[in-house]
mmCIF file of C-alpha atoms and ligand atoms in Angstrom:
data_model
loop_
_atom_site.group_PDB
_atom_site.id
_atom_site.type_symbol
_atom_site.label_atom_id
_atom_site.label_comp_id
_atom_site.label_asym_id
_atom_site.label_seq_id
_atom_site.Cartn_x
_atom_site.Cartn_y
_atom_site.Cartn_z
ATOM 1 C CA MET A 1 122.053 88.347 87.670
ATOM 2 C CA ARG A 2 119.538 85.814 88.556
ATOM 3 C CA ALA A 3 116.064 86.672 89.175
ATOM 4 C CA ILE A 4 112.665 85.044 89.813
ATOM 5 C CA THR A 5 110.371 86.411 87.103
ATOM 6 C CA ILE A 6 106.417 86.183 86.343
ATOM 7 C CA PRO A 7 106.278 85.770 82.651
ATOM 8 C CA THR A 8 102.678 84.786 82.861
ATOM 9 C CA PRO A 9 100.779 85.095 86.022
ATOM 10 C CA GLY A 10 99.347 81.837 87.414
ATOM 11 C CA ASP A 11 99.940 79.838 90.243
ATOM 12 C CA ALA A 12 103.205 78.628 92.336
ATOM 13 C CA ASP A 13 105.003 77.583 88.858
ATOM 14 C CA ALA A 14 104.569 81.228 87.464
ATOM 15 C CA LEU A 15 107.523 82.042 88.971
ATOM 16 C CA VAL A 16 110.622 81.274 87.062
ATOM 17 C CA LEU A 17 114.061 81.860 87.878
ATOM 18 C CA ALA A 18 116.272 83.402 84.861
ATOM 19 C CA GLU A 19 118.933 85.623 84.016
ATOM 20 C CA VAL A 20 118.432 88.913 83.957
ATOM 21 C CA PRO A 21 120.167 92.490 83.702
ATOM 22 C CA THR A 22 121.924 93.582 86.631
ATOM 23 C CA PRO A 23 119.495 96.733 88.308
ATOM 24 C CA GLU A 24 120.794 100.307 87.568
ATOM 25 C CA VAL A 25 121.435 102.087 90.549
ATOM 26 C CA ALA A 26 120.282 105.957 90.842
ATOM 27 C CA ALA A 27 121.869 108.334 92.682
ATOM 28 C CA SER A 28 119.963 108.084 95.570
ATOM 29 C CA GLU A 29 120.294 104.533 95.920
ATOM 30 C CA VAL A 30 122.429 101.666 96.738
ATOM 31 C CA LEU A 31 123.069 98.251 95.281
ATOM 32 C CA VAL A 32 122.578 95.558 97.510
ATOM 33 C CA GLN A 33 123.852 91.955 96.879
ATOM 34 C CA VAL A 34 121.294 90.181 98.290
ATOM 35 C CA ALA A 35 121.556 87.205 100.742
ATOM 36 C CA ALA A 36 117.631 86.481 101.323
ATOM 37 C CA ALA A 37 114.139 87.719 100.627
ATOM 38 C CA GLY A 38 111.304 88.003 102.818
ATOM 39 C CA VAL A 39 108.415 86.091 101.103
ATOM 40 C CA ASN A 40 104.760 88.413 101.597
ATOM 41 C CA ARG A 41 101.258 87.655 100.779
ATOM 42 C CA ALA A 42 101.326 90.829 98.487
ATOM 43 C CA ASP A 43 103.931 88.555 96.602
ATOM 44 C CA LEU A 44 101.429 85.953 95.646
ATOM 45 C CA MET A 45 98.489 87.961 94.890
ATOM 46 C CA GLN A 46 101.200 89.995 91.966
ATOM 47 C CA ARG A 47 102.475 86.172 91.073
ATOM 48 C CA GLN A 48 98.101 85.915 90.217
ATOM 49 C CA GLY A 49 98.321 89.451 88.147
ATOM 50 C CA PHE A 50 96.402 91.116 91.123
ATOM 51 C CA TYR A 51 98.782 93.107 92.336
ATOM 52 C CA ALA A 52 101.031 95.163 89.560
ATOM 53 C CA PRO A 53 104.175 96.701 91.270
ATOM 54 C CA PRO A 54 103.728 100.663 91.395
ATOM 55 C CA PRO A 55 105.246 102.919 88.904
ATOM 56 C CA GLY A 56 108.781 102.900 88.554
ATOM 57 C CA ALA A 57 109.113 99.875 90.879
ATOM 58 C CA SER A 58 111.226 96.601 89.626
ATOM 59 C CA ALA A 59 108.764 94.006 87.499
ATOM 60 C CA TYR A 60 110.110 91.191 90.105
ATOM 61 C CA PRO A 61 108.324 90.355 93.232
ATOM 62 C CA GLY A 62 109.949 90.488 96.782
ATOM 63 C CA LEU A 63 109.403 93.394 99.224
ATOM 64 C CA GLU A 64 112.223 93.241 101.528
ATOM 65 C CA VAL A 65 115.701 91.697 101.637
ATOM 66 C CA SER A 66 118.896 91.523 103.593
ATOM 67 C CA GLY A 67 122.071 91.461 102.245
ATOM 68 C CA THR A 68 125.173 93.534 101.891
ATOM 69 C CA VAL A 69 125.727 97.044 100.072
ATOM 70 C CA SER A 70 127.841 96.328 97.042
ATOM 71 C CA ALA A 71 127.518 100.048 95.466
ATOM 72 C CA LEU A 72 126.821 103.544 96.105
ATOM 73 C CA GLY A 73 124.657 106.133 94.029
ATOM 74 C CA ALA A 74 126.657 109.291 93.626
ATOM 75 C CA SER A 75 124.948 111.027 96.281
ATOM 76 C CA VAL A 76 124.619 108.452 98.753
ATOM 77 C CA THR A 77 125.972 109.516 102.216
ATOM 78 C CA GLY A 78 126.082 107.363 105.869
ATOM 79 C CA TRP A 79 126.279 104.031 103.828
ATOM 80 C CA GLU A 80 129.615 101.741 102.994
ATOM 81 C CA VAL A 81 130.127 99.010 100.822
ATOM 82 C CA GLY A 82 130.319 95.965 102.908
ATOM 83 C CA ASP A 83 128.031 97.261 105.254
ATOM 84 C CA GLN A 84 125.306 94.248 105.972
ATOM 85 C CA VAL A 85 121.870 96.034 105.614
ATOM 86 C CA CYS A 86 117.877 95.270 105.534
ATOM 87 C CA ALA A 87 115.546 96.694 103.246
ATOM 88 C CA LEU A 88 112.491 98.042 102.386
ATOM 89 C CA LEU A 89 111.190 97.496 98.729
ATOM 90 C CA ALA A 90 108.494 98.285 96.584
ATOM 91 C CA GLY A 91 109.451 95.129 93.841
ATOM 92 C CA GLY A 92 112.625 93.351 93.341
ATOM 93 C CA GLY A 93 113.234 91.615 95.978
ATOM 94 C CA TYR A 94 113.330 87.861 94.572
ATOM 95 C CA ALA A 95 116.901 88.792 93.067
ATOM 96 C CA GLU A 96 120.675 88.153 93.505
ATOM 97 C CA GLN A 97 121.021 92.297 93.476
ATOM 98 C CA VAL A 98 118.554 95.149 93.840
ATOM 99 C CA ALA A 99 118.527 98.877 94.111
ATOM 100 C CA VAL A 100 116.938 100.295 96.864
ATOM 101 C CA PRO A 101 116.690 104.015 97.882
ATOM 102 C CA ALA A 102 119.057 104.339 100.756
ATOM 103 C CA THR A 103 116.453 105.988 102.755
ATOM 104 C CA GLN A 104 114.803 102.662 102.981
ATOM 105 C CA LEU A 105 117.444 100.478 104.671
ATOM 106 C CA LEU A 106 118.231 99.507 108.117
ATOM 107 C CA PRO A 107 121.137 97.797 109.211
ATOM 108 C CA VAL A 108 121.147 94.503 110.553
ATOM 109 C CA PRO A 109 120.324 94.563 113.992
ATOM 110 C CA ALA A 110 123.061 92.839 115.932
ATOM 111 C CA GLY A 111 122.150 89.356 117.589
ATOM 112 C CA VAL A 112 120.065 88.759 114.082
ATOM 113 C CA SER A 113 121.262 86.744 111.521
ATOM 114 C CA LEU A 114 121.585 88.406 108.063
ATOM 115 C CA VAL A 115 119.411 85.591 106.378
ATOM 116 C CA ASP A 116 116.524 86.376 109.237
ATOM 117 C CA ALA A 117 116.933 89.767 109.127
ATOM 118 C CA ALA A 118 114.966 89.545 105.564
ATOM 119 C CA ALA A 119 111.995 88.936 107.529
ATOM 120 C CA LEU A 120 112.227 92.138 109.426
ATOM 121 C CA PRO A 121 111.276 95.351 107.073
ATOM 122 C CA GLU A 122 108.013 94.994 105.564
ATOM 123 C CA VAL A 123 106.408 93.463 108.467
ATOM 124 C CA VAL A 124 108.102 95.676 110.937
ATOM 125 C CA SER A 125 107.013 98.971 109.077
ATOM 126 C CA THR A 126 103.912 97.258 108.192
ATOM 127 C CA VAL A 127 103.367 96.623 112.141
ATOM 128 C CA TRP A 128 104.528 100.453 113.171
ATOM 129 C CA SER A 129 103.205 102.399 110.654
ATOM 130 C CA ASN A 130 99.956 101.211 111.087
ATOM 131 C CA VAL A 131 99.302 99.975 115.133
ATOM 132 C CA PHE A 132 101.405 102.947 116.467
ATOM 133 C CA MET A 133 102.104 106.057 114.253
ATOM 134 C CA THR A 134 98.441 105.784 112.721
ATOM 135 C CA ALA A 135 96.117 103.521 115.603
ATOM 136 C CA ASN A 136 98.035 104.907 118.345
ATOM 137 C CA LEU A 137 97.871 101.705 120.418
ATOM 138 C CA GLN A 138 98.614 103.107 124.236
ATOM 139 C CA PRO A 139 99.731 101.194 127.323
ATOM 140 C CA GLY A 140 96.582 99.340 128.440
ATOM 141 C CA GLN A 141 94.778 99.134 125.583
ATOM 142 C CA THR A 142 93.458 96.644 124.089
ATOM 143 C CA ILE A 143 94.534 95.241 120.397
ATOM 144 C CA LEU A 144 93.075 92.300 118.325
ATOM 145 C CA ILE A 145 95.108 91.199 115.853
ATOM 146 C CA HIS A 146 93.373 89.143 113.238
ATOM 147 C CA GLY A 147 96.004 86.339 111.983
ATOM 148 C CA GLY A 148 97.918 86.235 115.349
ATOM 149 C CA SER A 149 100.439 83.756 113.507
ATOM 150 C CA SER A 150 101.159 85.494 110.267
ATOM 151 C CA GLY A 151 104.049 86.835 109.248
ATOM 152 C CA ILE A 152 102.293 90.587 110.085
ATOM 153 C CA GLY A 153 100.377 88.857 113.306
ATOM 154 C CA THR A 154 103.766 87.389 115.116
ATOM 155 C CA MET A 155 105.523 91.222 114.755
ATOM 156 C CA ALA A 156 102.385 92.825 116.057
ATOM 157 C CA ILE A 157 101.883 90.988 119.153
ATOM 158 C CA GLN A 158 105.648 91.145 120.439
ATOM 159 C CA LEU A 159 105.587 95.149 119.615
ATOM 160 C CA ALA A 160 101.922 95.487 121.217
ATOM 161 C CA ARG A 161 103.207 93.070 124.155
ATOM 162 C CA VAL A 162 106.545 95.517 124.971
ATOM 163 C CA ILE A 163 104.140 98.646 125.031
ATOM 164 C CA GLY A 164 101.766 97.148 127.438
ATOM 165 C CA ALA A 165 99.037 96.619 125.516
ATOM 166 C CA ARG A 166 96.230 93.503 126.047
ATOM 167 C CA ILE A 167 96.627 91.474 123.182
ATOM 168 C CA ALA A 168 93.976 89.264 121.379
ATOM 169 C CA VAL A 169 94.531 87.159 118.309
ATOM 170 C CA THR A 170 92.572 85.368 115.969
ATOM 171 C CA ALA A 171 93.817 82.253 114.485
ATOM 172 C CA GLY A 172 92.748 78.970 112.555
ATOM 173 C CA THR A 173 94.275 75.760 114.810
ATOM 174 C CA ALA A 174 95.371 75.947 118.268
ATOM 175 C CA GLU A 175 98.981 75.157 117.807
ATOM 176 C CA LYS A 176 98.906 78.800 116.030
ATOM 177 C CA LEU A 177 96.927 80.147 118.988
ATOM 178 C CA GLU A 178 100.043 78.495 121.054
ATOM 179 C CA ALA A 179 102.776 79.921 119.174
ATOM 180 C CA CYS A 180 100.688 83.498 119.540
ATOM 181 C CA ARG A 181 100.320 82.967 123.488
ATOM 182 C CA GLU A 182 104.041 82.350 123.875
ATOM 183 C CA LEU A 183 104.761 85.634 121.709
ATOM 184 C CA GLY A 184 102.412 87.235 124.094
ATOM 185 C CA ALA A 185 98.858 87.403 123.294
ATOM 186 C CA GLU A 186 96.339 86.480 126.191
ATOM 187 C CA ILE A 187 92.848 86.238 124.558
ATOM 188 C CA LEU A 188 92.886 83.609 122.166
ATOM 189 C CA ILE A 189 90.112 82.846 119.837
ATOM 190 C CA ASN A 190 89.881 80.033 117.138
ATOM 191 C CA TYR A 191 87.840 81.790 114.414
ATOM 192 C CA ARG A 192 87.235 78.495 112.996
ATOM 193 C CA ASP A 193 84.897 77.652 115.928
ATOM 194 C CA GLN A 194 84.735 80.685 118.162
ATOM 195 C CA ASP A 195 83.042 84.291 117.506
ATOM 196 C CA PHE A 196 85.740 86.918 118.144
ATOM 197 C CA VAL A 197 83.068 89.506 118.566
ATOM 198 C CA GLU A 198 81.360 87.191 121.718
ATOM 199 C CA VAL A 199 85.195 86.118 123.066
ATOM 200 C CA LEU A 200 86.283 90.093 122.936
ATOM 201 C CA ARG A 201 83.134 91.255 124.680
ATOM 202 C CA GLU A 202 83.449 88.697 127.395
ATOM 203 C CA ALA A 203 87.237 89.276 128.084
ATOM 204 C CA THR A 204 86.713 93.084 127.685
ATOM 205 C CA GLN A 205 83.524 93.331 130.276
ATOM 206 C CA GLY A 206 81.667 94.523 127.018
ATOM 207 C CA ARG A 207 84.469 97.162 126.439
ATOM 208 C CA GLY A 208 85.638 95.985 123.372
ATOM 209 C CA ALA A 209 89.514 96.288 121.021
ATOM 210 C CA ASP A 210 90.551 100.038 121.290
ATOM 211 C CA VAL A 211 92.940 98.974 117.920
ATOM 212 C CA ILE A 212 91.627 95.996 115.722
ATOM 213 C CA LEU A 213 94.684 95.262 113.218
ATOM 214 C CA ASP A 214 92.774 93.424 110.278
ATOM 215 C CA ASN A 215 93.676 91.210 107.161
ATOM 216 C CA ILE A 216 90.420 90.113 106.100
ATOM 217 C CA GLY A 217 88.597 93.207 105.047
ATOM 218 C CA ALA A 218 84.686 92.662 103.994
ATOM 219 C CA LYS A 219 84.132 89.688 105.844
ATOM 220 C CA TYR A 220 84.797 90.792 109.193
ATOM 221 C CA LEU A 221 83.813 94.457 108.674
ATOM 222 C CA ALA A 222 80.912 94.734 110.244
ATOM 223 C CA ARG A 223 81.681 92.192 113.093
ATOM 224 C CA ASN A 224 85.463 94.104 113.396
ATOM 225 C CA VAL A 225 82.752 97.961 114.147
ATOM 226 C CA THR A 226 80.815 95.496 116.467
ATOM 227 C CA ALA A 227 83.905 94.496 118.527
ATOM 228 C CA LEU A 228 85.443 98.076 118.582
ATOM 229 C CA ALA A 229 85.984 100.084 121.938
ATOM 230 C CA VAL A 230 84.163 103.696 122.021
ATOM 231 C CA ASN A 231 87.109 105.768 119.792
ATOM 232 C CA GLY A 232 88.588 102.600 118.666
ATOM 233 C CA ARG A 233 90.280 102.670 115.851
ATOM 234 C CA LEU A 234 89.706 99.573 112.815
ATOM 235 C CA VAL A 235 93.381 99.637 110.582
ATOM 236 C CA ILE A 236 92.339 97.020 107.232
ATOM 237 C CA ILE A 237 95.909 96.044 105.846
ATOM 238 C CA GLY A 238 94.463 93.148 104.409
ATOM 239 C CA LEU A 239 91.484 92.090 101.797
ATOM 240 C CA GLN A 240 91.795 87.927 102.196
ATOM 241 C CA GLY A 241 88.332 88.134 102.763
ATOM 242 C CA GLY A 242 86.625 90.592 99.861
ATOM 243 C CA VAL A 243 87.043 93.782 99.234
ATOM 244 C CA LYS A 244 83.150 95.128 99.074
ATOM 245 C CA ALA A 245 80.779 95.342 102.359
ATOM 246 C CA ASP A 246 78.120 97.595 103.809
ATOM 247 C CA LEU A 247 79.412 99.663 106.733
ATOM 248 C CA ASP A 248 77.012 100.748 109.466
ATOM 249 C CA ILE A 249 78.208 104.342 109.980
ATOM 250 C CA ASN A 250 75.877 105.099 112.682
ATOM 251 C CA ALA A 251 77.526 102.497 114.817
ATOM 252 C CA LEU A 252 80.829 103.920 114.350
ATOM 253 C CA LEU A 253 79.259 107.504 114.963
ATOM 254 C CA ARG A 254 77.982 106.246 118.258
ATOM 255 C CA LYS A 255 81.565 104.545 119.061
ATOM 256 C CA CYS A 256 83.388 108.058 117.422
ATOM 257 C CA ALA A 257 84.775 104.897 116.091
ATOM 258 C CA ALA A 258 87.275 105.301 113.138
ATOM 259 C CA VAL A 259 87.886 102.809 110.060
ATOM 260 C CA ILE A 260 91.096 103.260 108.240
ATOM 261 C CA ALA A 261 92.837 101.443 105.478
ATOM 262 C CA THR A 262 96.441 101.300 103.818
ATOM 263 C CA SER A 263 99.108 99.859 101.891
ATOM 264 C CA LEU A 264 102.637 100.346 102.420
ATOM 265 C CA ARG A 265 104.102 99.438 99.277
ATOM 266 C CA GLY A 266 102.751 102.300 97.249
ATOM 267 C CA ARG A 267 103.420 104.979 99.703
ATOM 268 C CA PRO A 268 105.376 108.255 98.645
ATOM 269 C CA ALA A 269 108.926 107.710 98.758
ATOM 270 C CA ALA A 270 109.281 110.358 101.644
ATOM 271 C CA GLU A 271 106.607 108.426 103.799
ATOM 272 C CA LYS A 272 108.201 105.037 103.645
ATOM 273 C CA ALA A 273 111.606 106.836 104.277
ATOM 274 C CA ALA A 274 109.529 108.423 107.635
ATOM 275 C CA ILE A 275 108.499 105.302 108.722
ATOM 276 C CA VAL A 276 111.693 103.187 108.277
ATOM 277 C CA ALA A 277 113.495 106.091 110.012
ATOM 278 C CA ALA A 278 110.557 105.485 112.547
ATOM 279 C CA VAL A 279 111.364 101.732 113.225
ATOM 280 C CA GLY A 280 115.032 102.327 113.275
ATOM 281 C CA GLU A 281 114.557 104.703 116.011
ATOM 282 C CA HIS A 282 111.624 102.669 118.014
ATOM 283 C CA VAL A 283 111.702 99.155 117.191
ATOM 284 C CA TRP A 284 115.746 98.368 116.467
ATOM 285 C CA PRO A 285 116.743 99.053 119.895
ATOM 286 C CA LEU A 286 114.186 96.073 120.975
ATOM 287 C CA ILE A 287 115.441 94.053 118.759
ATOM 288 C CA GLU A 288 118.876 94.500 119.731
ATOM 289 C CA ALA A 289 117.723 94.192 123.463
ATOM 290 C CA GLY A 290 116.254 91.143 122.773
ATOM 291 C CA GLU A 291 113.164 92.444 123.748
ATOM 292 C CA VAL A 292 111.869 91.745 119.998
ATOM 293 C CA ARG A 293 112.932 88.693 117.554
ATOM 294 C CA PRO A 294 111.786 88.198 113.836
ATOM 295 C CA VAL A 295 109.888 84.939 113.879
ATOM 296 C CA VAL A 296 110.905 82.495 110.690
ATOM 297 C CA HIS A 297 108.651 79.830 110.076
ATOM 298 C CA ARG A 298 110.960 78.142 107.007
ATOM 299 C CA ALA A 299 113.695 79.205 104.355
ATOM 300 C CA PHE A 300 114.114 78.236 100.888
ATOM 301 C CA PRO A 301 116.543 78.653 98.275
ATOM 302 C CA LEU A 302 115.758 81.285 95.568
ATOM 303 C CA ALA A 303 115.189 78.435 92.517
ATOM 304 C CA GLN A 304 112.592 76.751 94.826
ATOM 305 C CA ALA A 305 110.433 80.403 95.167
ATOM 306 C CA ALA A 306 107.381 77.930 93.897
ATOM 307 C CA ALA A 307 107.638 75.958 97.205
ATOM 308 C CA ALA A 308 107.822 78.684 99.439
ATOM 309 C CA HIS A 309 104.982 80.164 97.986
ATOM 310 C CA ARG A 310 102.958 77.335 97.898
ATOM 311 C CA GLU A 311 103.535 76.861 101.697
ATOM 312 C CA LEU A 312 102.062 80.126 102.555
ATOM 313 C CA GLU A 313 99.015 79.421 100.675
ATOM 314 C CA ALA A 314 98.488 76.417 102.655
ATOM 315 C CA GLY A 315 98.812 78.368 105.757
ATOM 316 C CA THR A 316 100.910 76.118 107.382
ATOM 317 C CA ASN A 317 103.607 79.013 108.443
ATOM 318 C CA ILE A 318 103.761 80.506 111.950
ATOM 319 C CA GLY A 319 105.742 83.558 111.046
ATOM 320 C CA LYS A 320 107.881 84.532 107.782
ATOM 321 C CA VAL A 321 108.628 82.204 105.017
ATOM 322 C CA LEU A 322 112.433 83.165 103.399
ATOM 323 C CA LEU A 323 114.038 82.728 100.024
ATOM 324 C CA THR A 324 117.604 82.349 100.226
ATOM 325 C CA THR A 325 119.674 83.094 97.456
HETATM 326 N N1 NAP B 401 98.741 97.032 103.584
HETATM 327 C C1 NAP B 401 99.924 96.742 104.051
HETATM 328 O O1 NAP B 401 100.673 97.653 103.602
HETATM 329 C C2 NAP B 401 100.445 95.308 103.768
HETATM 330 C C3 NAP B 401 101.557 94.880 104.335
HETATM 331 C C4 NAP B 401 102.185 93.559 104.657
HETATM 332 C C5 NAP B 401 101.143 92.553 104.868
HETATM 333 N N2 NAP B 401 99.681 93.071 104.546
HETATM 334 C C6 NAP B 401 98.712 92.145 104.518
HETATM 335 O O2 NAP B 401 98.793 91.260 106.134
HETATM 336 C C7 NAP B 401 98.177 90.144 105.919
HETATM 337 C C8 NAP B 401 99.067 88.893 106.454
HETATM 338 O O3 NAP B 401 100.190 89.550 105.540
HETATM 339 P P1 NAP B 401 101.679 88.189 105.946
HETATM 340 O O4 NAP B 401 102.403 88.190 104.608
HETATM 341 O O5 NAP B 401 101.879 88.194 106.907
HETATM 342 O O6 NAP B 401 100.750 86.940 105.518
HETATM 343 P P2 NAP B 401 100.388 85.219 106.105
HETATM 344 O O7 NAP B 401 101.561 85.067 106.926
HETATM 345 O O8 NAP B 401 100.427 84.443 104.792
HETATM 346 O O9 NAP B 401 99.331 85.194 106.900
HETATM 347 C C9 NAP B 401 97.999 84.911 106.640
HETATM 348 C C10 NAP B 401 96.912 85.297 107.933
HETATM 349 O O10 NAP B 401 95.586 85.183 107.255
HETATM 350 C C11 NAP B 401 94.875 84.487 107.897
HETATM 351 N N3 NAP B 401 93.355 84.455 108.328
HETATM 352 C C12 NAP B 401 92.993 83.594 107.012
HETATM 353 N N4 NAP B 401 91.928 83.476 107.242
HETATM 354 C C13 NAP B 401 91.545 83.821 108.368
HETATM 355 C C14 NAP B 401 90.191 84.510 108.921
HETATM 356 N N5 NAP B 401 89.407 84.133 108.253
HETATM 357 N N6 NAP B 401 90.445 85.235 109.924
HETATM 358 C C15 NAP B 401 91.771 85.696 110.732
HETATM 359 N N7 NAP B 401 92.828 85.430 109.865
HETATM 360 C C16 NAP B 401 92.441 84.239 108.792
HETATM 361 C C17 NAP B 401 95.784 82.982 108.073
HETATM 362 O O11 NAP B 401 95.568 82.121 109.523
HETATM 363 P P3 NAP B 401 95.210 80.543 109.437
HETATM 364 O O12 NAP B 401 96.524 80.474 108.835
HETATM 365 O O13 NAP B 401 95.053 79.881 111.158
HETATM 366 O O14 NAP B 401 93.972 80.289 108.565
HETATM 367 C C18 NAP B 401 97.302 83.597 108.632
HETATM 368 O O15 NAP B 401 97.907 83.613 109.739
HETATM 369 C C19 NAP B 401 98.005 89.631 104.277
HETATM 370 O O16 NAP B 401 96.803 90.169 104.310
HETATM 371 C C20 NAP B 401 98.822 91.182 103.686
HETATM 372 O O17 NAP B 401 98.205 90.997 102.870
HETATM 373 C C21 NAP B 401 99.481 94.401 104.501
#
């Protein structure tokens, strides 16, 4: 089969399409003939040599795919060859075939195309596990979503809207903020010329955000803590603004607030299985009812993976970038 390999880490041209062995399928896994793979910011870091796959994972990039089941491991039940699925991966999605633990599969939701379904597993699992399972966002609460027009952000806005939360977002252009508004965001903040702490304070009569979903890390830590409401939860999922910063514990203590940081990729298989099961139970019905949809910016052929990475690096995407086989 063909897969995107990274012989030497570097810029987008480090991605090389090559002939590689077909993956072996363990007893608890299925083989998926890939139709499309989602491109995630983590793939850019892996390509640059900054984000090694967890032990046992494929060396090729790609954290989510859609496709058709082509073989079943000996102990797999509940799935058939020919089923159309999408899957959460620890790696290996930029390929024509990938072996996936059966517990990380979901059916392609009714009403979603096979290709577009590749935009779902990683973002939905990340948003559901962090915003709902961990930060426990409730109806009527306010959530601040940084990078609202990102793949993650476009899904977070929709799910927060469905439960009846009030949504604030940051983004870097008026066009991106308008896309966020159309998805359900109400408080729109251009981080290039507005201070999100000030805008949020004004919009919430001084209360702040009950939940913040943050992709920036160090650069925003102090301002995020200031922007939290009493009992607020700051969940950091990205480190685009660095990894080290001072934390004012007293500010946190006075608010009885929490700072949490998580990574989906490195979680044990059992935790991933629980997240995927929860997503299937709570989010899939919303997608099938048309209340939530994958937001796909553009699909590139697998052979043009470098161009897909450049698109994400340029920050011109609203929603997900995909690769098709
Ligand atoms: N921890 C996990 O398990 C996990 C899982 C999946 C993703 N993530 C993280 O989630 C983030 C989004 O991932 P993605 O794949 O959806 O990436 P993406 O589509 O490339 O989005 C990156 C976003 O960052 C925004 N951004 C850049 N600088 C910003 C700033 N100063 N303030 C606010 N936003 C800013 C960009 O907005 P502009 O274009 O407007 O600048 C863009 O929307 C990434 O950091 C990724 O690593 C974490």
